[in-house]
Short mmCIF file of C-alpha atoms in Angstrom, two decimals:
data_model
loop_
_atom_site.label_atom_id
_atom_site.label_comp_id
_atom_site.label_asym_id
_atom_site.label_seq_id
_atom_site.Cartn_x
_atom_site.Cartn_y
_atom_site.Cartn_z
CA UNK L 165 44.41 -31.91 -93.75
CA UNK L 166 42.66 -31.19 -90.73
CA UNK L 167 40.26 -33.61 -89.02
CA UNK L 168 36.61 -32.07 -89.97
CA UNK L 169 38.05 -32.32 -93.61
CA UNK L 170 38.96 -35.85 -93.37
CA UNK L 171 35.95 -36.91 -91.31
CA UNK L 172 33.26 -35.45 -94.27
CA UNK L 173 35.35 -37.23 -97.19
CA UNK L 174 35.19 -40.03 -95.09
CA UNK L 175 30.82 -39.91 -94.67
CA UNK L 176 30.66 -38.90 -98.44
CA UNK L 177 32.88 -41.66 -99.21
CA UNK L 178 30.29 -44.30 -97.43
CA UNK L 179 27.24 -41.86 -98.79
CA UNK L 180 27.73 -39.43 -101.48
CA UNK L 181 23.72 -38.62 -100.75
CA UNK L 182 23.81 -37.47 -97.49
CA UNK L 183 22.08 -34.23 -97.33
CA UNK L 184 24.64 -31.24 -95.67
CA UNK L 185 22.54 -31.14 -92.94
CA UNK L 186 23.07 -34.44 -91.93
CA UNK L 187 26.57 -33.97 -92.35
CA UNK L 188 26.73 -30.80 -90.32
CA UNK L 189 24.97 -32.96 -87.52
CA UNK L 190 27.54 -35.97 -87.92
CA UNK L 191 30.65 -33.61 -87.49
CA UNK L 192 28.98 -30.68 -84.80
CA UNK L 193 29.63 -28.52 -87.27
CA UNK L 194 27.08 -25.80 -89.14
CA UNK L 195 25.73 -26.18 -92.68
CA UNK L 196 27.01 -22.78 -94.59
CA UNK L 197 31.07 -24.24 -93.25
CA UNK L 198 30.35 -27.89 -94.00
CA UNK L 199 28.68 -26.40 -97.57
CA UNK L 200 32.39 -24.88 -98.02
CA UNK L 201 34.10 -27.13 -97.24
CA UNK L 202 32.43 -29.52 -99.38
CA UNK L 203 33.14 -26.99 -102.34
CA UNK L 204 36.77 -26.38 -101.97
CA UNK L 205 37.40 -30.40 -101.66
CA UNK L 206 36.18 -29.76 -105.32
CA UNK L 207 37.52 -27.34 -106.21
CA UNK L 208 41.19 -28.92 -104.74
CA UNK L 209 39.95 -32.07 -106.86
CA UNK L 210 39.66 -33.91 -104.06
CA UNK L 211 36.27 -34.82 -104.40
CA UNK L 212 36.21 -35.99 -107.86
CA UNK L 213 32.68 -36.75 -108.31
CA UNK L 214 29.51 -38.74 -107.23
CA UNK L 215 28.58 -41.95 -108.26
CA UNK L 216 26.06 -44.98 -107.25
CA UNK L 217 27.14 -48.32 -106.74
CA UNK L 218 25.20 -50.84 -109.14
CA UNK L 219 24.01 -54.34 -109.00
CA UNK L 220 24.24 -54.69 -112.97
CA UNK L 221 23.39 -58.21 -112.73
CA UNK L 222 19.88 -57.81 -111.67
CA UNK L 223 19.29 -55.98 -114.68
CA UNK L 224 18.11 -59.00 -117.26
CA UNK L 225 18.63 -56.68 -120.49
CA UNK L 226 22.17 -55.66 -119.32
CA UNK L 227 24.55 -57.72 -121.69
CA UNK L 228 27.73 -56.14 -121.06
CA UNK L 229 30.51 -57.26 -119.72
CA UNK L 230 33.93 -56.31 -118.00
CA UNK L 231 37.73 -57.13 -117.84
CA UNK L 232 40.31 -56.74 -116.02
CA UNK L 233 43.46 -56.90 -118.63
CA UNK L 234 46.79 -56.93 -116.97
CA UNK L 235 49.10 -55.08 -119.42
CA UNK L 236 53.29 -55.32 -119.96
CA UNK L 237 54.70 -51.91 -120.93
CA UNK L 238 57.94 -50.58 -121.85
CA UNK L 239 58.82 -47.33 -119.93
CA UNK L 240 59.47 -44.10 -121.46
CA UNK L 241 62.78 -42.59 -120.20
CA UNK L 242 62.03 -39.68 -118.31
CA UNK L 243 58.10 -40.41 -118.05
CA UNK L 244 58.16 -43.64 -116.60
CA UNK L 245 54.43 -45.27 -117.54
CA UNK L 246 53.13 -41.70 -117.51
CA UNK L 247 52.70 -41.28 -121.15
CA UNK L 248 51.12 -44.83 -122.20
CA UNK L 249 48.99 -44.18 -119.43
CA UNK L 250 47.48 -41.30 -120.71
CA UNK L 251 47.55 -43.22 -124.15
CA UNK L 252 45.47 -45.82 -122.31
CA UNK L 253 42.95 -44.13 -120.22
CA UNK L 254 41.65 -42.13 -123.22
CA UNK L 255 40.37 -44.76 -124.85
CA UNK L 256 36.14 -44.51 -124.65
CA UNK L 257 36.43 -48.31 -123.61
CA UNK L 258 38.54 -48.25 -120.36
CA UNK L 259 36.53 -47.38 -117.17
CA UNK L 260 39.92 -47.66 -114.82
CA UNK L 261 43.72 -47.77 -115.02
CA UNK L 262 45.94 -48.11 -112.35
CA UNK L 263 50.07 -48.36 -111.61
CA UNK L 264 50.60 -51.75 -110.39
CA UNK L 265 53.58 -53.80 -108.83
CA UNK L 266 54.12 -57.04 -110.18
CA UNK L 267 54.31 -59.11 -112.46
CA UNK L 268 52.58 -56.78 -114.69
CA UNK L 269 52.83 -52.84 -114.91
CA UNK L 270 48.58 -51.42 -115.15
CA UNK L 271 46.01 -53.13 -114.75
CA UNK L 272 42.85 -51.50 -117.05
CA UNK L 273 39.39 -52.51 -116.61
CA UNK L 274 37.29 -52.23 -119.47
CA UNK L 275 33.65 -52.20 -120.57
CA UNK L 276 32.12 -53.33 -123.84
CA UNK L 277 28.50 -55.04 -125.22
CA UNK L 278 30.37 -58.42 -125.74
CA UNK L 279 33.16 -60.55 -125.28
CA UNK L 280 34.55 -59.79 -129.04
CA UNK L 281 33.80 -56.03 -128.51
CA UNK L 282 36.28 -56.58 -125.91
CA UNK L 283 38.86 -58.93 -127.80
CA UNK L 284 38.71 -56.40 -130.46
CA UNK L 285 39.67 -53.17 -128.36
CA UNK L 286 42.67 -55.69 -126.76
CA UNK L 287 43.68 -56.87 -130.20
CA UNK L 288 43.31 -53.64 -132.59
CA UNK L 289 43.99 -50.44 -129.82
CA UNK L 290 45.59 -51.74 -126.70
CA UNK L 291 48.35 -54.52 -128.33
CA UNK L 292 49.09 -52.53 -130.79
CA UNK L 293 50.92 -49.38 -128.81
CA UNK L 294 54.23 -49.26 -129.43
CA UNK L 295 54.95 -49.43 -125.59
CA UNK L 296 52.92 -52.17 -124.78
CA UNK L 297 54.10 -56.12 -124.88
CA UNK L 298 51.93 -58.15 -123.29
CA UNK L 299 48.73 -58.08 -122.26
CA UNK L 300 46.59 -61.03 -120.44
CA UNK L 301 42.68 -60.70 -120.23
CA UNK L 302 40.25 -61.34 -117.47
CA UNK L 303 36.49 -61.67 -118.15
CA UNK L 304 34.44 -60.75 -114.83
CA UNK L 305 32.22 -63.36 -114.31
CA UNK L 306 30.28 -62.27 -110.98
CA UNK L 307 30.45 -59.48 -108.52
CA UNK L 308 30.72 -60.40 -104.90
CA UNK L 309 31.85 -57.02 -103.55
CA UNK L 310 32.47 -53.74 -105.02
CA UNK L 311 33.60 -50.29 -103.33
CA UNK L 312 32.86 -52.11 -100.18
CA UNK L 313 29.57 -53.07 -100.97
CA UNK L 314 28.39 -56.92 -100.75
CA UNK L 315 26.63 -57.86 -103.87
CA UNK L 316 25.99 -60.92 -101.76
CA UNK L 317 22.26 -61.72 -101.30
CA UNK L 318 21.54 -63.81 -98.36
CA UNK L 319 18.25 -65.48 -99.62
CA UNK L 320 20.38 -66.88 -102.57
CA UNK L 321 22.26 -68.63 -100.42
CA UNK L 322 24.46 -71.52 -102.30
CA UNK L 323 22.28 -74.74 -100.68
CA UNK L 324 24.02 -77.75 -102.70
CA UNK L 325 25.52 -80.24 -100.41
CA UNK L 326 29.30 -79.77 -100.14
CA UNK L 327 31.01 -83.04 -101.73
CA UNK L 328 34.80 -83.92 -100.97
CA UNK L 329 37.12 -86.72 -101.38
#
């Protein structure tokens, strides 16, 4: 991949909203080649889409909540963890799925209205695939940093008097 390429996925990586001017400017390049080569890192599926990072928490009406559910699979011969992948990440419920080393095999983050809307997708859809044998869920509690954003605010600093033995 050559270097203008990697430097615009790079800016729309920090800023999906930059306007292709701005990008043109950033790389010294003109608008109608940064405009194509926006579209065929699309088109190649390297761009996969835009999306805004969201402080959920400041929303009082949000009740959802999210886990992280580390999940035990058996692997298909020839497939590997392809194919209960795909079994996985079609389910409405799972926002993410990834391949990891470890102790367990994918880690899936999910999405529901409550905690039990959650147990119940763990307990009814993802325990009960045939290649799946164990599966340990985490409830996220707070967001301190997501996509490399701080969620942090500095006003709210933590001002109780630290306490040790």
């Amino acid at each position: 991949m050559n270097e203008t390429k990697l430097e615009i996925l790079r800016i729309l990586e920090e800023n999906g909203r930059l306007p292709i001017d701005t990008i043109a400017k950033l790389v010294q390049r003109d608008k109608e080649e940064v405009a194509k080569i926006i579209q065929s890192l699309e088109d190649e599926k390297m761009i996969l889409g835009y999306r805004a990072v969201v402080d959920w928490e400041k929303d009082q009406e949000n009740t959802g909540v999210t886990a992280m559910i580390d999940v035990k699979v058996t692997p298909k011969r020839g497939v590997g963890f392809e194919q209960v992948a795909k079994r996985i990440y079609r389910f409405k419920e799972v926002d993410a799925l990834y391949l990891m080393s470890g102790a367990y095999d994918l880690s899936v983050v999910v999405h529901g209205e409550t905690m039990t809307e959650v147990a119940n997708f763990v307990s009814e859809k993802l325990s009960t695939l045939d290649d799946v044998v164990s599966t340990t869920t985490h409830f996220r509690l707070k967001t301190y940093k997501h996509d490399g954003v701080i969620f942090h605010d500095e006003d709210n600093e933590d001002k109780r008097m630290v306490v040790s033995p």
